[in-house]
Short mmCIF file of C-alpha atoms in Angstrom, two decimals:
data_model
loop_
_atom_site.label_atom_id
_atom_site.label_comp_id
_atom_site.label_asym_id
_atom_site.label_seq_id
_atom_site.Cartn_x
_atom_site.Cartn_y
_atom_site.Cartn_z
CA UNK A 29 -93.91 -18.26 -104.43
CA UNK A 30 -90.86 -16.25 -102.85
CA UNK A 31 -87.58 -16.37 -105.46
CA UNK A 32 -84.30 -18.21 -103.53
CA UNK A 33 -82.56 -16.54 -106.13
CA UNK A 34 -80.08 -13.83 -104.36
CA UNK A 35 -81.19 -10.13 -104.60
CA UNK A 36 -79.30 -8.57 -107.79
CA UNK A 37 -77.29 -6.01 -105.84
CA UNK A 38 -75.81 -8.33 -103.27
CA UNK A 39 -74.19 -10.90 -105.99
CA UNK A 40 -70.68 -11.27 -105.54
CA UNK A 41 -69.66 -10.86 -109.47
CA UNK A 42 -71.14 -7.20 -108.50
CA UNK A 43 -69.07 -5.69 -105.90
CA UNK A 44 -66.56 -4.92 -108.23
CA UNK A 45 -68.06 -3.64 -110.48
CA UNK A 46 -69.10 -0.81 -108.14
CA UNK A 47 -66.12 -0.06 -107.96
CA UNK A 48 -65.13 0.30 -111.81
CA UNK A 49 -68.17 2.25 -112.26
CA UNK A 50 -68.26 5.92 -113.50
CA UNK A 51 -70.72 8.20 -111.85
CA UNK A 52 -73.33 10.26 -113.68
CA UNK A 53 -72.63 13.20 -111.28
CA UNK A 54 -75.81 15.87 -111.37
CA UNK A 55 -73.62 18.28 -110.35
CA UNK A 56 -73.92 21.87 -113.04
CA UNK A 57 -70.87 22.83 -115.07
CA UNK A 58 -70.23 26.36 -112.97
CA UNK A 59 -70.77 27.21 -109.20
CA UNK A 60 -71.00 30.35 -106.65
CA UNK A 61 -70.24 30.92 -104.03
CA UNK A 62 -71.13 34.40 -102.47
CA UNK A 63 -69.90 36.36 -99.49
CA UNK A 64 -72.51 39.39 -98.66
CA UNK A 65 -71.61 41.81 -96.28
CA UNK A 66 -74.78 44.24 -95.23
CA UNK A 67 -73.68 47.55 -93.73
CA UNK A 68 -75.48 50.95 -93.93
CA UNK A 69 -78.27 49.77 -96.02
CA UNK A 70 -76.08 48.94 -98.55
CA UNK A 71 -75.00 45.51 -99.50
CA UNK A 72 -71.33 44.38 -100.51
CA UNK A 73 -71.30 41.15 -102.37
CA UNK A 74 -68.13 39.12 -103.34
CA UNK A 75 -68.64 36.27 -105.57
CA UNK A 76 -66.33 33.45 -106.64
CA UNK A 77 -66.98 31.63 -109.70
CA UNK A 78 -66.19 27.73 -110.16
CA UNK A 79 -65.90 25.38 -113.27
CA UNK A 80 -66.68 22.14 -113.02
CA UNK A 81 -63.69 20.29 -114.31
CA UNK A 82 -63.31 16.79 -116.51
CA UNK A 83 -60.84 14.79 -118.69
CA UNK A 84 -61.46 13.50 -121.97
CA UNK A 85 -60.66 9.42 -121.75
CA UNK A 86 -61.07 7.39 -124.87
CA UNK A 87 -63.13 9.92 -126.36
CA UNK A 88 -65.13 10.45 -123.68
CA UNK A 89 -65.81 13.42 -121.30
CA UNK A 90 -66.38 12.70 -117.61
CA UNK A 91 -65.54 14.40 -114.02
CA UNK A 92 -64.75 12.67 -110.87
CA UNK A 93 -65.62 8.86 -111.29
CA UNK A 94 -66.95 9.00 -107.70
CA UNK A 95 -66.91 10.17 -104.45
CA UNK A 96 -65.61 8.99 -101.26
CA UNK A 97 -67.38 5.33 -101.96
CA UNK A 98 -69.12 3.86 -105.07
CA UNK A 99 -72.20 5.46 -105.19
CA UNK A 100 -71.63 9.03 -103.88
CA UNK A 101 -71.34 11.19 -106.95
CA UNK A 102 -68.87 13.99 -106.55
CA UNK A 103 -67.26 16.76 -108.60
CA UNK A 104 -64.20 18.39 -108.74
CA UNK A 105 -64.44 22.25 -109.37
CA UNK A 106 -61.95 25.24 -110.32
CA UNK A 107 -61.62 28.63 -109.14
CA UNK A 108 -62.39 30.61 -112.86
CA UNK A 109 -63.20 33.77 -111.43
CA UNK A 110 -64.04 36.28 -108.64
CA UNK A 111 -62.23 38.56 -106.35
CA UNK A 112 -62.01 37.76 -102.47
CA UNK A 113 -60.84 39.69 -100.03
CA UNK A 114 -61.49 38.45 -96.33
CA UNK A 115 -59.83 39.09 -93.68
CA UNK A 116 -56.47 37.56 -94.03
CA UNK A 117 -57.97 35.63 -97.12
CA UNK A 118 -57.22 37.59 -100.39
CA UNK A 119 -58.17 35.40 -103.88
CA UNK A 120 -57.83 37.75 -106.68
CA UNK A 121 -55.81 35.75 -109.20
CA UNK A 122 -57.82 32.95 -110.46
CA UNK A 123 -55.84 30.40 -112.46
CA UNK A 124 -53.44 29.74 -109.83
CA UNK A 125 -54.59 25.70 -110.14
CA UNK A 126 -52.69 23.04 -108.99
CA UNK A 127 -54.72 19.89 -107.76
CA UNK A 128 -57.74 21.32 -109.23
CA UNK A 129 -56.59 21.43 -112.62
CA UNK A 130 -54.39 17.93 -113.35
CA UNK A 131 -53.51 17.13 -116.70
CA UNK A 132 -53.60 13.35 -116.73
CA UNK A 133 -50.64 11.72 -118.89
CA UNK A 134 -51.72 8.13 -118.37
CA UNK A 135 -55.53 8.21 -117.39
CA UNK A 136 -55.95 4.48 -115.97
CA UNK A 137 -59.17 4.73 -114.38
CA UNK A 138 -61.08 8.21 -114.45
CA UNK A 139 -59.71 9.81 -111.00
CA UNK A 140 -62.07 9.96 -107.53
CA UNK A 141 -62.23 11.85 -105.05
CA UNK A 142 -59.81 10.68 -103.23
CA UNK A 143 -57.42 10.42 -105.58
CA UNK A 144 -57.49 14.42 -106.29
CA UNK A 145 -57.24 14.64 -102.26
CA UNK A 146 -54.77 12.51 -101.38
CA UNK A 147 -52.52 14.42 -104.42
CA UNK A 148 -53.12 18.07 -102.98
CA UNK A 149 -52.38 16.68 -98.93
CA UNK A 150 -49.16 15.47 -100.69
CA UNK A 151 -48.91 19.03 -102.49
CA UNK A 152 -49.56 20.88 -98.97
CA UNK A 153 -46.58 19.14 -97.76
CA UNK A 154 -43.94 19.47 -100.71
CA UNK A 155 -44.98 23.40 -100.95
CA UNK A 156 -42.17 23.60 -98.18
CA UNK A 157 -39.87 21.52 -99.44
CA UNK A 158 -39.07 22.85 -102.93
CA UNK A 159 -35.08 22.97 -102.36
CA UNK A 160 -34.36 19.29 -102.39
CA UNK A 161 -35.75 16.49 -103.90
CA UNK A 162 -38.89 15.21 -101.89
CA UNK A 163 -41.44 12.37 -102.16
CA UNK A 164 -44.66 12.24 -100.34
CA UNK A 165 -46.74 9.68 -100.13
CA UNK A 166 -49.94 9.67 -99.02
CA UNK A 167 -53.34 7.22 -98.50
CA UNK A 168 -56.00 7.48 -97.43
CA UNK A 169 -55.37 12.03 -97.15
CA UNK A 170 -52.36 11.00 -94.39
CA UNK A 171 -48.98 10.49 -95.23
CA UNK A 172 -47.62 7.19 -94.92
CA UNK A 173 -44.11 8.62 -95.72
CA UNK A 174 -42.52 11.27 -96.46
CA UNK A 175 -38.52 12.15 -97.16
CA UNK A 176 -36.17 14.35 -99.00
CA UNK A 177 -32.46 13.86 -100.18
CA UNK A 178 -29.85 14.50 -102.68
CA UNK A 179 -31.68 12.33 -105.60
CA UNK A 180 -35.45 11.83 -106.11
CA UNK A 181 -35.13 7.95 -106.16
CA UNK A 182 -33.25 8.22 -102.86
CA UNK A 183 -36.24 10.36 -101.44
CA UNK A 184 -39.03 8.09 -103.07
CA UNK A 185 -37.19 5.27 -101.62
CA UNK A 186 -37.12 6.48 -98.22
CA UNK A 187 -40.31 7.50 -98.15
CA UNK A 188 -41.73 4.08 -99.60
CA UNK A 189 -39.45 2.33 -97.00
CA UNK A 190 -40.63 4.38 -94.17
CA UNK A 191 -43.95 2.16 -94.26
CA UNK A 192 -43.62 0.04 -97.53
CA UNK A 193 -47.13 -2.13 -96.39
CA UNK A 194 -49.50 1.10 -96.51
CA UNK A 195 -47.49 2.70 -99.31
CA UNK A 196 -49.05 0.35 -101.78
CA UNK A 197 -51.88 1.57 -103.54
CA UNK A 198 -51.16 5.17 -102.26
CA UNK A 199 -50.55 7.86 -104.11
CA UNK A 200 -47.19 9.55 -104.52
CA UNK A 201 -46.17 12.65 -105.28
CA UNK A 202 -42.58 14.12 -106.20
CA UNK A 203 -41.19 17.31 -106.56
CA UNK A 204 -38.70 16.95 -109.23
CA UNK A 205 -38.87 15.76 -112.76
CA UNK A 206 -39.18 11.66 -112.80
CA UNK A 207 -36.23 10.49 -114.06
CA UNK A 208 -35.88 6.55 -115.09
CA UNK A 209 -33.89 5.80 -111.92
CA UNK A 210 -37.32 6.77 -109.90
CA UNK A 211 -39.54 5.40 -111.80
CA UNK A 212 -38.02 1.84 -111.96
CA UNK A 213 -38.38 1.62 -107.90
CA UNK A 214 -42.00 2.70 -108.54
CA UNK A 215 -43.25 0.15 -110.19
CA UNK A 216 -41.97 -2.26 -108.31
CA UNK A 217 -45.01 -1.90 -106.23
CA UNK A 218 -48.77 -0.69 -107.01
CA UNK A 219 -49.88 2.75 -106.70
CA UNK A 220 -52.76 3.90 -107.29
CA UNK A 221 -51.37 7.69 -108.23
CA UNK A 222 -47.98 9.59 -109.54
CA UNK A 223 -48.28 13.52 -109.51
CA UNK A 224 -45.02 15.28 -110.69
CA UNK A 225 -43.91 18.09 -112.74
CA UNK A 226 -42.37 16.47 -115.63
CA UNK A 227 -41.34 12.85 -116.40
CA UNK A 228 -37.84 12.18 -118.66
CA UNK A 229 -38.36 10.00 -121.73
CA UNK A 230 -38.85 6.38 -121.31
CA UNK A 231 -40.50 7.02 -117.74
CA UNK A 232 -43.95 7.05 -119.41
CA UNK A 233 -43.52 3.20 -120.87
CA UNK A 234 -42.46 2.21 -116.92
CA UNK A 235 -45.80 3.29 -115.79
CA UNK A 236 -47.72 1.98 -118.47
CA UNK A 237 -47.01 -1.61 -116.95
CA UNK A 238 -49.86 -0.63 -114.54
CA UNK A 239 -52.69 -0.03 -117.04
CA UNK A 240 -54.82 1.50 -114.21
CA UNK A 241 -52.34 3.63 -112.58
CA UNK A 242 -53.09 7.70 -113.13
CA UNK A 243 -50.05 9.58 -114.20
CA UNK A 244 -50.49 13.70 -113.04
CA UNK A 245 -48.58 16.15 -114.55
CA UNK A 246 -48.66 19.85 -112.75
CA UNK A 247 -46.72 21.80 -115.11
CA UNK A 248 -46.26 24.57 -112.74
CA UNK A 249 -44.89 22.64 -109.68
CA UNK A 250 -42.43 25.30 -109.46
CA UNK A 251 -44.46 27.59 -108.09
CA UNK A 252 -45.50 25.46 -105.48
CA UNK A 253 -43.26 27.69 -102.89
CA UNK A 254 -45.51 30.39 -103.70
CA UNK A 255 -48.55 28.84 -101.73
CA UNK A 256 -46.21 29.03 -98.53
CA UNK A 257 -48.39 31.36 -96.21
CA UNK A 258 -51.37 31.96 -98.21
CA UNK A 259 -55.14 30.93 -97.06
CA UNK A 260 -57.92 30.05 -98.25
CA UNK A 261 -61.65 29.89 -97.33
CA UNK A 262 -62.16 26.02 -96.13
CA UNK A 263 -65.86 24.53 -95.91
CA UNK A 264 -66.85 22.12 -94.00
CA UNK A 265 -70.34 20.64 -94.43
CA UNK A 266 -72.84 19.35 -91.45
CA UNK A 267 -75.40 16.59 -91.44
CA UNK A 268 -78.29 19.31 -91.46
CA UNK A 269 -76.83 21.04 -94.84
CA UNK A 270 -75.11 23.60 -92.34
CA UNK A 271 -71.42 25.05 -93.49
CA UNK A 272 -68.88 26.28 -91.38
CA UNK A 273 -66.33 28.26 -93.25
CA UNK A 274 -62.88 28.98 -91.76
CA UNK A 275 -59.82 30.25 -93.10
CA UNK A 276 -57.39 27.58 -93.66
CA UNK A 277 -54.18 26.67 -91.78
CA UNK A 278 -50.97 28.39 -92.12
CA UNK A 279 -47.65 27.29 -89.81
CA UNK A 280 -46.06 30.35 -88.51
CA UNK A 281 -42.99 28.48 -87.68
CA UNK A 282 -41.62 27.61 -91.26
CA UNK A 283 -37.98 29.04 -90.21
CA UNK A 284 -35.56 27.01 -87.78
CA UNK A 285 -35.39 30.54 -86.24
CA UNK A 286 -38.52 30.70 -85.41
CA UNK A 287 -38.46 28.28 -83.09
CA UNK A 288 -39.15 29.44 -79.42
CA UNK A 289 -37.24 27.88 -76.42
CA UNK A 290 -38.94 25.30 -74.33
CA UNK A 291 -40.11 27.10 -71.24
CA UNK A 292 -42.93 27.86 -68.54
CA UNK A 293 -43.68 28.91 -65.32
CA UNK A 294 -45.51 26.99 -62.83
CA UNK A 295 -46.37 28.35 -59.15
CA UNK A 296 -44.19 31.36 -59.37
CA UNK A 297 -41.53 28.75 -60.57
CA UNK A 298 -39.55 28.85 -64.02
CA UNK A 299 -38.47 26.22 -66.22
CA UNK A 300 -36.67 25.81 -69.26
CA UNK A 301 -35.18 22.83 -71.38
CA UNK A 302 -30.96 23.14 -70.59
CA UNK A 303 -29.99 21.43 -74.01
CA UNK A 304 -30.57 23.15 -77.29
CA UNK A 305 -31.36 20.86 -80.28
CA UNK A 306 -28.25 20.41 -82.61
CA UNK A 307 -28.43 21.85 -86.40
CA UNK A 308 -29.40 18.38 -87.80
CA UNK A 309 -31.71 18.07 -84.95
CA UNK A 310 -33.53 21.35 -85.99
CA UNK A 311 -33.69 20.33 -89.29
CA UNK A 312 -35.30 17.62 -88.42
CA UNK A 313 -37.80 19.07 -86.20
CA UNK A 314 -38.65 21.73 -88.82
CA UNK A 315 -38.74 18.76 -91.27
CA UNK A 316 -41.39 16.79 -88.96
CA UNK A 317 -43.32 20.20 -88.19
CA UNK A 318 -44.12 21.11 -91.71
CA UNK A 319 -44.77 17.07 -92.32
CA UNK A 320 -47.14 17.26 -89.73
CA UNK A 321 -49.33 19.87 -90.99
CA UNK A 322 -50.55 17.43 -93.66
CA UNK A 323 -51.95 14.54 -90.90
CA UNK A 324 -54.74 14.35 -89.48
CA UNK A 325 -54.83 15.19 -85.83
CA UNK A 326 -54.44 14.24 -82.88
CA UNK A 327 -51.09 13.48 -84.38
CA UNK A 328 -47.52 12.42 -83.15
CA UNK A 329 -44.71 11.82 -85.89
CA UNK A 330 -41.08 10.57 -85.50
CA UNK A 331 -38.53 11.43 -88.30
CA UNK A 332 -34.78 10.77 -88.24
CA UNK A 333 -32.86 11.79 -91.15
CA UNK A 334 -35.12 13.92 -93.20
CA UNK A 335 -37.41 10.87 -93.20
CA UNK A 336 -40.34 9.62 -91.57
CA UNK A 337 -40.17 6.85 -88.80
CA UNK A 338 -43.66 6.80 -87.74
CA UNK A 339 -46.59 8.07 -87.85
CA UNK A 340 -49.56 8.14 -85.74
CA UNK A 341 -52.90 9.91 -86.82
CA UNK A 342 -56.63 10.79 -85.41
CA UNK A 343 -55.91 9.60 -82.13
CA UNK A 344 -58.16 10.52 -79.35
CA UNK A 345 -55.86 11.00 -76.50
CA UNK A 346 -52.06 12.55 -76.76
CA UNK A 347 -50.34 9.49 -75.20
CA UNK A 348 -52.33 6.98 -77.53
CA UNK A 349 -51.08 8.18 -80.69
CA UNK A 350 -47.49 8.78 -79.41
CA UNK A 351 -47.98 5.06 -78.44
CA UNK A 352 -49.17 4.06 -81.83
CA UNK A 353 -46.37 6.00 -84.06
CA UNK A 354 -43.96 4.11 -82.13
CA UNK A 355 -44.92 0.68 -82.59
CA UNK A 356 -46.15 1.50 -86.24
CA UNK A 357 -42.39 2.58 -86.16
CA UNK A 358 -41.06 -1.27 -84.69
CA UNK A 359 -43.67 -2.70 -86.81
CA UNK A 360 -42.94 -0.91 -90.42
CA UNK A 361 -38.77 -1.55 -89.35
CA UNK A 362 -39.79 -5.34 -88.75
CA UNK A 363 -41.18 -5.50 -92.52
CA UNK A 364 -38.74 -3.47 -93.93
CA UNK A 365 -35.55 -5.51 -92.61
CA UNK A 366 -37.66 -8.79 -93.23
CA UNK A 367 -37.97 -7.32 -97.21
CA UNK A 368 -34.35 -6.08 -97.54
CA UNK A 369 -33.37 -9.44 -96.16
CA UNK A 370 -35.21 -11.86 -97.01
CA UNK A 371 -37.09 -10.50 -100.29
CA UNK A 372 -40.61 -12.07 -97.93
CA UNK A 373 -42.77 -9.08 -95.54
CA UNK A 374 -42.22 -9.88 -91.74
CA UNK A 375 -45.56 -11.90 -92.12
CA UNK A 376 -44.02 -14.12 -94.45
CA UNK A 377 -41.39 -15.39 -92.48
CA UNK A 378 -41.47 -18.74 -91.90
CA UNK A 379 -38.48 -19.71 -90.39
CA UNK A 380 -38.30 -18.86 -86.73
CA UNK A 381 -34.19 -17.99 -86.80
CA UNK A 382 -35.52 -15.33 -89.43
CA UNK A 383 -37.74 -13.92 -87.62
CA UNK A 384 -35.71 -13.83 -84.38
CA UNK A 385 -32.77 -12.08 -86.87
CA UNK A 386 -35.35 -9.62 -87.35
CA UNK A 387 -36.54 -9.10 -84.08
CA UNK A 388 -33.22 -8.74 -82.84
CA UNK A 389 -32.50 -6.01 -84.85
CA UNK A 390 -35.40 -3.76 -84.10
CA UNK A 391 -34.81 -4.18 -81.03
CA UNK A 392 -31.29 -2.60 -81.02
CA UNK A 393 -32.24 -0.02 -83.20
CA UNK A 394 -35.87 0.53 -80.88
CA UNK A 395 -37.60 0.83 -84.57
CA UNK A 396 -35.52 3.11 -86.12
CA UNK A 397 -36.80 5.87 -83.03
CA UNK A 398 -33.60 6.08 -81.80
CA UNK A 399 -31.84 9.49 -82.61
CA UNK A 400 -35.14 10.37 -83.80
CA UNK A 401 -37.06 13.90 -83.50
CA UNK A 402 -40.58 13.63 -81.51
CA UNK A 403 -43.15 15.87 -83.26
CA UNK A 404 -47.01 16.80 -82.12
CA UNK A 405 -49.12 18.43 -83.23
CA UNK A 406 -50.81 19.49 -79.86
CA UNK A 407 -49.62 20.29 -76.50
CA UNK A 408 -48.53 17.38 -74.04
CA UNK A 409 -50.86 17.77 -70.81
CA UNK A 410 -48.28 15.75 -68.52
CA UNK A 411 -45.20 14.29 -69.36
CA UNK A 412 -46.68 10.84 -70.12
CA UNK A 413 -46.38 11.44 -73.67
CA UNK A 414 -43.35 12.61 -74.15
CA UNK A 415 -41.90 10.01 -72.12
CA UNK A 416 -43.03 7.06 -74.92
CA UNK A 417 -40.90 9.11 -76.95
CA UNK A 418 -37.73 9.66 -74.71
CA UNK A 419 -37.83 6.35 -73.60
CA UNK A 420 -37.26 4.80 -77.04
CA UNK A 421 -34.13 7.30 -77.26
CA UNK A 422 -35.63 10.42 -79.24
CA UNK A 423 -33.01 13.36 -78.72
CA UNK A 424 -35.71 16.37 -79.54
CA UNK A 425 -39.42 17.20 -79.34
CA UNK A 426 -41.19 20.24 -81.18
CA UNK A 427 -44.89 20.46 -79.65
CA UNK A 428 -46.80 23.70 -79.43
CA UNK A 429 -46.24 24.51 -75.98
CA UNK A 430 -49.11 26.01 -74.01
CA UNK A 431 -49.95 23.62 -71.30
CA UNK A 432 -50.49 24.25 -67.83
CA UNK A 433 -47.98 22.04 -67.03
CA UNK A 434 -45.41 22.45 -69.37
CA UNK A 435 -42.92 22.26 -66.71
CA UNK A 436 -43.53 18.43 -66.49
CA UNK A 437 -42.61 18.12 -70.01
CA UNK A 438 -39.43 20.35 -69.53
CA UNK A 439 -38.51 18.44 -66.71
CA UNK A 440 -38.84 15.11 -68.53
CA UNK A 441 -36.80 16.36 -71.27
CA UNK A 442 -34.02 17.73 -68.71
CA UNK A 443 -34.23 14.71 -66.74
CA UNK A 444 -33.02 12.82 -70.26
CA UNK A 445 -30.79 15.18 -71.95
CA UNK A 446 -33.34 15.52 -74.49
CA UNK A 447 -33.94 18.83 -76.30
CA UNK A 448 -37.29 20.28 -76.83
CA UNK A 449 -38.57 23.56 -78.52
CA UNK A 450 -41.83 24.84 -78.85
CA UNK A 451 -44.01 26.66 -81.87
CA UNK A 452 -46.38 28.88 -80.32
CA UNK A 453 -48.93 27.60 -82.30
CA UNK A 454 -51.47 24.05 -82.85
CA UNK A 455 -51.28 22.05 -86.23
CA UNK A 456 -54.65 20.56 -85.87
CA UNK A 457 -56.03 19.00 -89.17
CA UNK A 458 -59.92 17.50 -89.29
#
């Protein structure tokens, strides 16, 4: 006789447990990896050595708690030892640990995987932003905001407002000790993660509202400007067990100096943009250039402000995701306004004069785009996509340059009064 009873592992009182679950990972304590060069007969072998790393949490010793999902195991190893030198790719100070060597202050929940990632995309980002206070928030390995100021709760604040509906449950990262000021807007929400250098006294009994919320301390955050320009061996694995290594991403443009005019030539014919950006355009543009190197691609940001407006990510065509930042843009303003207002998200408004009040408003402002800075991370093919952007009243656009038809993109900008410069180089980010 066949049981009605359901089948253990698709009982409803289990699915979240999966996700409270620790993971026995079968991963070994140490790893290397080898680079052998054969020349001459002879063999040249460089070797870098990994530890596996782990936290003890009530008196317990365990690594990653899982991997992408419940039920991949994963671990979370350190450089140790080994000298590298590759190309442009020279490792030959082990120790230099950042994401790969937390200490956690308030453990919550044994870390995952994506917990370490989403706090080192955040880290890739605030490595070029050490002179002001910055906040980064990411989910999910994107940012969902990101902005600097004169105060750390100002940044945090801008940052959480600049999409407050994915911000919750992310994980957030600041630059600057945590003062009290900071860490009372922070738990007004959920996160799920809060990496900083230091916290000021009291800060720690704030966060310990949320008993699963992982506190991160990286001691030597100030060194994070040190990391500006150097590369790394990145692996990538394939469904067959195949690697491909390549050297990891560095922006060349890091300087508002290094910016290159907007210009190309097009049957014998040349172009170029007639309106230079403005200082606190270019500082906006470098802003939303080194922001972008953090998301993944095809990408188009706006920021206005030092802050983000919107952002668009993994988009398969250019003018898509230009499409998408924009009305994440009308759609994160919408919430925002309803929340500052009304204390209710957009979706909560019930009263149709409320929600009209709202509407109005992003409306005139276009969802916060105008006066904005258009950023992407690859070329525009035609002028289509920068058009979503000048048409909501951006006033300058940093792209790589390098299409063949650059010139439609110059003339769209010309055509506007909008200034546009170009990098030289892609931002692409798998």
């Amino acid at each position: 006789m066949e049981s009605d009873r359901t089948p253990e592992r698709a009982r409803p009182a289990d699915l979240k447990s999966a996700y409270r679950r620790i993971m026995d990972d079968h991963f070994p304590g140490r790893m290397e990896i080898s680079f052998i060069e054969t020349a001459g007969g002879g063999e040249r072998r460089q070797t870098l050595v990994y530890e596996k790393a782990a936290w003890v949490i009530e008196e317990e010793e365990k690594g990653l708690r899982y991997g992408e999902n419940p039920g991949q195991e994963a671990a979370l190893y350190r450089l140790v030892n080994g000298n590298l030198v590759l190309g442009q790719v020279t490792t030959i100070s082990p120790g230099r640990w950042l994401a790969s060597d937390v200490e956690l202050v308030q453990s919550g929940k044994h870390p995952g995987k994506i917990n370490i990632t989403d706090a080192d995309n955040a880290l890739n980002i605030l490595r070029y932003f050490t002179a002001t206070p910055c906040a980064v928030i990411v989910k999910h390995n994107n940012p969902c905001g990101a902005a600097r100021a004169e105060t750390l709760a100002d940044a945090y604040h801008r940052a959480h407002m600049a999409d407050r509906l994915a911000a919750f449950g992310g994980a957030i990262a600041l630059n600057r000790e945590v003062d009290r000021q900071t860490a009372e807007l922070i738990v007004e929400t959920y996160a799920e993660v809060v990496v900083a250098p230091e916290f000021a006294p009291g800060v720690m009994d704030l966060f310990s509202r949320w008993k699963n919320l992982r506190v991160m301390r990286i001691a030597r955050m100030d060194r994070l400007e040190s990391f500006i320009g150097a590369q790394y061996v990145d692996f990538k694995s394939l469904i067959d067990g195949g690697i491909v290594a390549q050297t990891s991403y560095v922006p060349r443009t890091t300087r508002i100096e290094e910016f290159l005019p907007a210009a190309a030539t097009w049957k014998g014919q040349s172009y170029a943009v007639k309106r230079a950006p403005t200082r606190h355009e270019l500082d906006d543009l470098l802003f939303g250039w080194l922001v972008e190197s953090g998301v993944t691609s095809n990408s188009v940001i706006y920021v206005k402000d030092g802050a983000t407006v919107g952002i668009g990510t993994g988009e398969q065509d250019r003018v898509g995701v230009a499409e998408i930042a924009r009305d994440k843009a009308y759609r994160k303003l919408a919430d925002r306004l309803a929340w500052e207002t009304f204390k209710v998200p957009y979706s909560g408004l019930e009263k149709p004069e409320a929600r009209s009040e709202v509407d109005r408003e992003v409306t005139r402002q276009k969802g916060g785009l105008a006066g904005s800075c258009m950023v992407s991370d690859g070329f525009f093919p035609f002028r289509d996509g920068v058009e979503v952007g000048i048409r909501e009243g951006v006033t300058a656009i940093v792209q790589p340059g390098g299409s063949e038809r650059d010139f439609e993109s110059i003339e769209a900008c010309n055509e506007s009064g909008v200034a546009m410069v170009f990098t030289g180089q892609r931002s692409f980010k798998h």
